[in-house]
Coordinates of C-alpha atoms in Angstrom, one line a residue:
X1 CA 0.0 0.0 0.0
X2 CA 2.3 2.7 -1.2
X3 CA -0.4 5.4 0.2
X4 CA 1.0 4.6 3.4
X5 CA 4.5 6.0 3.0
X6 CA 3.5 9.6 4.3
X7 CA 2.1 8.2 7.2
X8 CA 4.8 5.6 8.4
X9 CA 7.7 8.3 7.8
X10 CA 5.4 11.2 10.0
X11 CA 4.8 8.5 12.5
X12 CA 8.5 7.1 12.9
X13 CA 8.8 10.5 14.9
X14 CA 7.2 8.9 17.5
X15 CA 10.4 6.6 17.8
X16 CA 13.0 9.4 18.0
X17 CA 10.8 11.5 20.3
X18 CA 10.1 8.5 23.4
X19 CA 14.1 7.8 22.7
X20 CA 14.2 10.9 24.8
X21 CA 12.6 9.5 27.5
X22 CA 13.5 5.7 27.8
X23 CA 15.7 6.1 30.9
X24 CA 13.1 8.1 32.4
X25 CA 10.8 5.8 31.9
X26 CA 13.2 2.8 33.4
X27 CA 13.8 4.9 36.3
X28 CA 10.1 5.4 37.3
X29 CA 9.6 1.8 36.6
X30 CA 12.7 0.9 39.3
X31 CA 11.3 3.4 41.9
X32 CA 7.4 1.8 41.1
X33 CA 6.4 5.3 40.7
X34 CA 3.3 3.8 38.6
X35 CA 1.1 6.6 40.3
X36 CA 2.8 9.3 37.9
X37 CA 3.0 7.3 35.2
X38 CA -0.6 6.7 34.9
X39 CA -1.6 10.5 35.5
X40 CA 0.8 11.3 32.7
X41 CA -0.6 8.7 30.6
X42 CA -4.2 9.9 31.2
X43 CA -3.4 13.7 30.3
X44 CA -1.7 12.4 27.2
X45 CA -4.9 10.6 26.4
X46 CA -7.2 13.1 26.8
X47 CA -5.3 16.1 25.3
X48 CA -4.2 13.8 22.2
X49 CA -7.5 12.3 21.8
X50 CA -9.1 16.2 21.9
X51 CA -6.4 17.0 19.0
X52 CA -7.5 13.6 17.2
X53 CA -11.3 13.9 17.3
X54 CA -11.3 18.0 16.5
X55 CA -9.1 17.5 13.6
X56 CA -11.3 14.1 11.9
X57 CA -14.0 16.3 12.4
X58 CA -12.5 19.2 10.4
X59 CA -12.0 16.6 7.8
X60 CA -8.2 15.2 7.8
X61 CA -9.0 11.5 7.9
X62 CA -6.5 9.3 8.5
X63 CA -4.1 12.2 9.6
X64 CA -6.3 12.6 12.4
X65 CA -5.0 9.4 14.1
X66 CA -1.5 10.3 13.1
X67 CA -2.0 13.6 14.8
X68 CA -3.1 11.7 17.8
X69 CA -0.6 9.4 18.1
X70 CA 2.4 12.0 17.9
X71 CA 0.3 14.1 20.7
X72 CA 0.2 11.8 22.7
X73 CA 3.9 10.5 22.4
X74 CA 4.7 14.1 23.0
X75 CA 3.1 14.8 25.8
X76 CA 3.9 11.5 27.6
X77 CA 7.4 12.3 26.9
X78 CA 7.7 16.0 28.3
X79 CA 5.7 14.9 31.5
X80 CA 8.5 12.4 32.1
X81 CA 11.2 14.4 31.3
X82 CA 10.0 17.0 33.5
X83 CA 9.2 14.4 36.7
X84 CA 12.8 12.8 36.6
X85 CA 15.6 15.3 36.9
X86 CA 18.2 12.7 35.3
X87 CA 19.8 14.2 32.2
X88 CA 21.9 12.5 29.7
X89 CA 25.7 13.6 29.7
X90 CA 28.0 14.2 27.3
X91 CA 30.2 11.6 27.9
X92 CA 31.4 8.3 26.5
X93 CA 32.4 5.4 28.2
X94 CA 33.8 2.4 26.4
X95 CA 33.2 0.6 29.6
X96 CA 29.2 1.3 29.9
X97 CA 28.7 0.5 26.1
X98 CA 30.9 -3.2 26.7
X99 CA 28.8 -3.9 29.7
X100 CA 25.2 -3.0 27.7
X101 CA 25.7 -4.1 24.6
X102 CA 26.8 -7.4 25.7
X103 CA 23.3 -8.0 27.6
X104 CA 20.9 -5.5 25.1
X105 CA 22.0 -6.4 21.9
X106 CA 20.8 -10.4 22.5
X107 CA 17.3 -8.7 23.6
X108 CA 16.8 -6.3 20.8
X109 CA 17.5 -8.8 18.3
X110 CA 14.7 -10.8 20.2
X111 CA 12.4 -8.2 20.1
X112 CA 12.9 -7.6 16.6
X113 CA 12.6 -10.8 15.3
X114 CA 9.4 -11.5 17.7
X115 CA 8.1 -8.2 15.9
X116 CA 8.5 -9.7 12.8
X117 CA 7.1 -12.9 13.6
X118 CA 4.1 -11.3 15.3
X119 CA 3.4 -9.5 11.9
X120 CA 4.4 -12.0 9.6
X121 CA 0.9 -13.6 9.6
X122 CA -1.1 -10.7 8.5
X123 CA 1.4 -10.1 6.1
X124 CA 1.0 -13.8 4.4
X125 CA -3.1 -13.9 5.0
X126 CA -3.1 -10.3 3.5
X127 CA -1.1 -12.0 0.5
X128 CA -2.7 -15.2 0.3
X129 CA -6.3 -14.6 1.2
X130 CA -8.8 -12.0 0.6
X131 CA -8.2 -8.3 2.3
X132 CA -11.5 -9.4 4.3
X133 CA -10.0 -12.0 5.7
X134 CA -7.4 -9.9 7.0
X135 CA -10.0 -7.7 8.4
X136 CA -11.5 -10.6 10.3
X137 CA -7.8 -11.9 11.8
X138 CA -6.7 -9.0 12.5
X139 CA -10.0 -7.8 14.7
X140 CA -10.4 -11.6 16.5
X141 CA -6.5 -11.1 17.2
X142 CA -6.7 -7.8 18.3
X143 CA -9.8 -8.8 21.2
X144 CA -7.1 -11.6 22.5
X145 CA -4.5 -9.4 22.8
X146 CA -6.4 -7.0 25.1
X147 CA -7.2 -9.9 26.8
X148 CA -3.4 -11.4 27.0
X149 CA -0.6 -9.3 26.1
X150 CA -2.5 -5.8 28.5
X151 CA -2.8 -7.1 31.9
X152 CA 0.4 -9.3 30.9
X153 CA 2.5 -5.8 30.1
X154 CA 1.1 -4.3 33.8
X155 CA 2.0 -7.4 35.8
X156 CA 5.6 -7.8 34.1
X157 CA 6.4 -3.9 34.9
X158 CA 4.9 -4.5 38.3
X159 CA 6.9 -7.6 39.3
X160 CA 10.0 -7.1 37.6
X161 CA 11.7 -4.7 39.2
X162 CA 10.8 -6.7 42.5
X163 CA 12.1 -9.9 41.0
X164 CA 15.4 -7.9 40.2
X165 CA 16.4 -7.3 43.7
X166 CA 16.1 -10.8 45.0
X167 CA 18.0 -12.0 41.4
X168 CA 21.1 -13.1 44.1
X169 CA 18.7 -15.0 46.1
X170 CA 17.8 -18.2 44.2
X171 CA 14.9 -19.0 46.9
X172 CA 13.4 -15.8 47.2
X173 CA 13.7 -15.4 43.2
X174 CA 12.0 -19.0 43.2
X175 CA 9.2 -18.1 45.5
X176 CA 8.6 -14.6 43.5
X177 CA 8.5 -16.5 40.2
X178 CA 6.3 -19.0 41.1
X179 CA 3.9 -16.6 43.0
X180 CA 3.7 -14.0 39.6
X181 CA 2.9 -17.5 37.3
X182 CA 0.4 -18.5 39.4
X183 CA -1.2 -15.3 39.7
X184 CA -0.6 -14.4 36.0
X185 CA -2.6 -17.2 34.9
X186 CA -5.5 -16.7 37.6
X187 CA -6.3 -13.6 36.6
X188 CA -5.7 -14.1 32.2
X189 CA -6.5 -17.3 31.0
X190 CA -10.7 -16.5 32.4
X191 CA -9.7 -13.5 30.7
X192 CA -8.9 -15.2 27.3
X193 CA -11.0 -18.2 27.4
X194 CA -14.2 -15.9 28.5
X195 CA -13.4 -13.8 25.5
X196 CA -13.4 -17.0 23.4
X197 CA -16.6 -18.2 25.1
X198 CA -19.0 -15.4 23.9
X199 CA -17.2 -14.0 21.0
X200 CA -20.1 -14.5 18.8
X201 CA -22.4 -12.4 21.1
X202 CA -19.2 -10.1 21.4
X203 CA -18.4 -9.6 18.0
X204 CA -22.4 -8.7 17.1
X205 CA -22.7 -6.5 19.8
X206 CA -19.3 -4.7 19.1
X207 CA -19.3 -4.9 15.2
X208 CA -22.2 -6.0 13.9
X209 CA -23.3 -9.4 12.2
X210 CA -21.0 -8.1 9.0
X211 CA -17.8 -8.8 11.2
X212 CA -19.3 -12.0 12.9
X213 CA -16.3 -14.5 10.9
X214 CA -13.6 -13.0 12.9
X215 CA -15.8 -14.7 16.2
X216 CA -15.1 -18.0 15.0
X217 CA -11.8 -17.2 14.5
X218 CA -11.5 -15.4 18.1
X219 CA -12.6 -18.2 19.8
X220 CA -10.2 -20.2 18.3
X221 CA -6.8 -17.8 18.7
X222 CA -8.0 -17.2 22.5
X223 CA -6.9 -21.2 23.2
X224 CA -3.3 -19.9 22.0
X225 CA -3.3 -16.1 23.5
X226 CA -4.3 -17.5 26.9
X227 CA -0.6 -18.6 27.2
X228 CA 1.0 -15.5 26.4
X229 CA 1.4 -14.7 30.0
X230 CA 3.1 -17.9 30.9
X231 CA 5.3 -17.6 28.1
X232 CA 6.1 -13.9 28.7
X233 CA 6.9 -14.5 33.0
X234 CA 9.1 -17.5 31.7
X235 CA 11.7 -14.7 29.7
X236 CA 10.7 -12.3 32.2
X237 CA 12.6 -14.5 34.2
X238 CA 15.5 -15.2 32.0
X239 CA 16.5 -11.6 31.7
X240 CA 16.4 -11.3 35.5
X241 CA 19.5 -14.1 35.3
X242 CA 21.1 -11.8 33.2
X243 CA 20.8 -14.4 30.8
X244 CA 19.6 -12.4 27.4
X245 CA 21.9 -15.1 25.2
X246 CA 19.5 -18.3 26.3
X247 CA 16.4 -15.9 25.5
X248 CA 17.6 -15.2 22.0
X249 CA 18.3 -18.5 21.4
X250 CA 14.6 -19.6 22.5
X251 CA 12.7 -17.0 20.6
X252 CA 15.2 -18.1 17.3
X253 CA 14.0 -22.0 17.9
X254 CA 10.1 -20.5 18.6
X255 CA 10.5 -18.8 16.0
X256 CA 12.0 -21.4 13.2
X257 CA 9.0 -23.9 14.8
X258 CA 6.4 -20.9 14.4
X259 CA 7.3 -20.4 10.8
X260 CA 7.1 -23.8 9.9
X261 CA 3.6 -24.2 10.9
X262 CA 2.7 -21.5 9.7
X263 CA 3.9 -22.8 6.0
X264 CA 1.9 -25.9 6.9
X265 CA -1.4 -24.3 7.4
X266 CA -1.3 -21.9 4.9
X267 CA -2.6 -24.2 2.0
X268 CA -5.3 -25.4 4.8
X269 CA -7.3 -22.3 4.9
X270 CA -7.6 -19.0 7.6
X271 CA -9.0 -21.5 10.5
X272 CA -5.8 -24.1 10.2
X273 CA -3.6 -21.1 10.3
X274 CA -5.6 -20.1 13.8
X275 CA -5.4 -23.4 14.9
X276 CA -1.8 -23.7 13.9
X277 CA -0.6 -20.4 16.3
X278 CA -2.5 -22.9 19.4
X279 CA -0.3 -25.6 18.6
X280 CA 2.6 -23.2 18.0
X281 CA 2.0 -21.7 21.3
X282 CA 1.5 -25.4 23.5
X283 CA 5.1 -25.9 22.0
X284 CA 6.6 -22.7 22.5
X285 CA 5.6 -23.5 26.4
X286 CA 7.0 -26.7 26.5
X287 CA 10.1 -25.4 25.3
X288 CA 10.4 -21.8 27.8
X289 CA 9.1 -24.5 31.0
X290 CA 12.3 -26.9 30.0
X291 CA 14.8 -24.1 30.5
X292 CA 13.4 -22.2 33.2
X293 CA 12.9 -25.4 34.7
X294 CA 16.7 -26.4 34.7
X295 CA 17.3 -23.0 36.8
X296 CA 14.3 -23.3 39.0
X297 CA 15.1 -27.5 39.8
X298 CA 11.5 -27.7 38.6
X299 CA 10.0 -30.2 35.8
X300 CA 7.5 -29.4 33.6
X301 CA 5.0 -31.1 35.5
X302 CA 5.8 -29.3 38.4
X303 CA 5.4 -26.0 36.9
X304 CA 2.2 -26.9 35.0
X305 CA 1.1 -28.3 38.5
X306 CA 0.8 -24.4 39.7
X307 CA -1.7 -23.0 37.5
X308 CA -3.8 -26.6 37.1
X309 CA -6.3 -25.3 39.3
X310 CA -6.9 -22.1 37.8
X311 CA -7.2 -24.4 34.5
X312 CA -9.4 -26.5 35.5
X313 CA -11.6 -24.1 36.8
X314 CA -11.4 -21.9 33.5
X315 CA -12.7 -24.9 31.6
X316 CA -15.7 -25.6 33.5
X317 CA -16.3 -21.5 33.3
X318 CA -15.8 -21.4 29.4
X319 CA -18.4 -24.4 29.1
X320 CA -21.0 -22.8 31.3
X321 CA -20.6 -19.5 29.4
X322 CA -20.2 -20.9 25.3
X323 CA -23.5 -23.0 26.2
X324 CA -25.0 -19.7 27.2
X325 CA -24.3 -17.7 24.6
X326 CA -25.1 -20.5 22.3
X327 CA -28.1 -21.0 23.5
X328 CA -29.9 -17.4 23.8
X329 CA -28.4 -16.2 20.3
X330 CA -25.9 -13.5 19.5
X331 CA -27.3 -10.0 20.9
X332 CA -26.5 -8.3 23.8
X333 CA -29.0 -9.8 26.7
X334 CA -27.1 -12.8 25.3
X335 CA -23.9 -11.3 26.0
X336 CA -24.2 -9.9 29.6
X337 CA -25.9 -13.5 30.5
X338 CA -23.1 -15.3 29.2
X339 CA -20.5 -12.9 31.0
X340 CA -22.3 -12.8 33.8
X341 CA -22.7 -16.9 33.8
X342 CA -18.9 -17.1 33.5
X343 CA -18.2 -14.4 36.3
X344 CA -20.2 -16.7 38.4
X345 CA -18.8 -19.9 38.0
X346 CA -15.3 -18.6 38.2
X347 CA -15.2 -16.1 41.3
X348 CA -17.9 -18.6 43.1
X349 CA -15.3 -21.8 42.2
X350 CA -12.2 -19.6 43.2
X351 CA -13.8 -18.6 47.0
X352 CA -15.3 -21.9 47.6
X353 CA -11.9 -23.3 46.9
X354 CA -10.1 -21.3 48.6
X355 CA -7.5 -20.4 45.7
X356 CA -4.9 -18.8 47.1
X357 CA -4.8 -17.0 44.5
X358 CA -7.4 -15.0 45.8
X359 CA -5.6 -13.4 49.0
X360 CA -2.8 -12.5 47.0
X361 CA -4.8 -10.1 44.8
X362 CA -6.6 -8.9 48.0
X363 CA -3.0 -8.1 49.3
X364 CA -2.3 -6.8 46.2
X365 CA -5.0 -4.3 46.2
X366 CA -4.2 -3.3 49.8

């Protein structure tokens, strides 16, 4: 789409303008200062999304949301810059750049290729299907990541500058990880497998019965996205260790295995592609619990022990609310039944059972 040149070019500012503000950002994140970080996050909403709606409604289309975007990048950076007094100094040091590069350069050349990978599918369905069929992935994979990769993000920048203090006690470190797994997977995969559960009342209600295809597909990517947190807590953990060259070479065999499948599928249609990221995922899990588990002293068994609970209990939820929303059709009453359904089963199962999971976000909110 050549159309989009203008815009990618205008919004690449966005990368040299937050490169301003990454240490601030670190620094907040090391002190927990989340408080500030929200309240400059909300101003940049608001004050980005006034510039984006006044200037669609004078008539500038898509540069409206480009307009918003750099508004927001903006505003989010001076309110950092002006909450932490560190400035960058003029000064090089051979030493700093040996030290960093040794440990950063693994992770941003995992980051990049998992930015690749993560695009790579729209970019072959766009190419090998229909551009409606794009449209449909791209909305069912959009719902899973809100329900996934979100909450994921806030409990990584939560718990990982805790986890980085105890990283030189193995027990502690043990404990932590352990306790954030657990918790991670209490709190997403109802997240993810409720989304799957009434994505056809969802998708109606949100889009419309024209976009009601990417429900079929949604409830199939949520069986894969539900593990995202898992995954994600696993690395989390790897770069705590210091140990950036074993999480490159993970997300190069995840990758390589991801790819594969993916070339498998293709020729099987848009659902076998869906299906394809769920096995990719199950395997990608098997291999992030094998290594983590050879630092922990844990088997796989023992790690999937921890959240079998939590799993259990998510199935029995996802049943009760699917045979809801299947049953009373696709509109909204339909919709708030089946949430409501699933809400029920799965807070009533977790404090009849006693999860301990339960305390902990009651702590937690404390």
């Amino acid at each position: 789409m050549p159309q989009l040149c203008s815009i990618l070019r205008v919004t690449s500012l966005c990368i040299v303008i937050s490169s301003f503000v990454g240490v601030h950002g670190t620094l907040l994140t090391i002190e927990m200062d989340f408080k500030a970080m929200t309240k400059f996050k909300i101003l940049a909403l608001i004050i980005s999304g006034i510039v984006g709606v006044c200037m669609a409604y004078m008539g500038f289309e898509v540069w409206a949301l480009v307009a918003q975007m750099l508004t927001f990048t903006f505003i989010g950076s001076v309110c950092l810059w002006y909450k932490v007094r560190w400035r960058p100094s003029f000064v090089f040091s051979r030493e700093s750049l040996r030290e960093f590069f040794g440990f950063g350069s693994k992770l941003l050349a995992s980051s990049l290729l998992d930015t690749i990978y993560n695009n790579i599918y729209s970019i072959v369905i766009g190419k090998v299907y229909k551009a409606s069929d794009l449209a449909f992935y791209n909305r069912g994979s959009a719902i899973t990541q809100i329900t996934s990769s979100l909450p994921t993000g806030i409990l990584q920048s939560v718990t990982y500058p805790t986890l980085c203090k105890l990283q030189d006690n193995d027990e502690a470190l043990k404990n932590g990880y352990r306790r954030t797994l657990k918790l991670a997977a209490f709190v997403i995969f109802p997240l993810c497998l409720g989304a799957g559960a009434v994505a056809y009342p969802l998708i109606n209600v949100m889009f419309t019965k024209t976009w009601i295809y990417a429900a079929t597909l949604l409830s199939i990517l949520a069986f894969g996205r539900m593990w995202y947190p898992i995954h994600a807590i696993n690395l989390n953990y790897l770069i705590v260790k210091g140990r950036s060259d074993l999480f490159l070479r993970l997300e190069v065999i995840k990758k390589i295995q991801g790819v594969i499948i993916m070339c498998a599928t293709v020729p099987l249609g848009l659902e076998a592609m869906c299906w394809g990221l769920v096995v990719s995922s199950l395997i990608s899990l098997i291999w992030n619990t094998y290594y983590i588990g050879k630092f922990l002293g844990m088997t796989i068994i023992t790690q999937l022990r921890d959240f079998l609970p939590t799993l259990v209990l998510c199935g029995i939820m996802y049943a009760g609310a699917r045979i809801v929303a299947s049953y009373m059709g696709n509109d909204i009453v339909s919709l708030v039944c089946a949430v409501c359904t699933g809400a029920i089963i799965y807070i009533g199962g977790a404090l009849i059972f006693k999860f301990p999971e339960v305390t902990e976000l009651k702590n937690i909110r404390k």
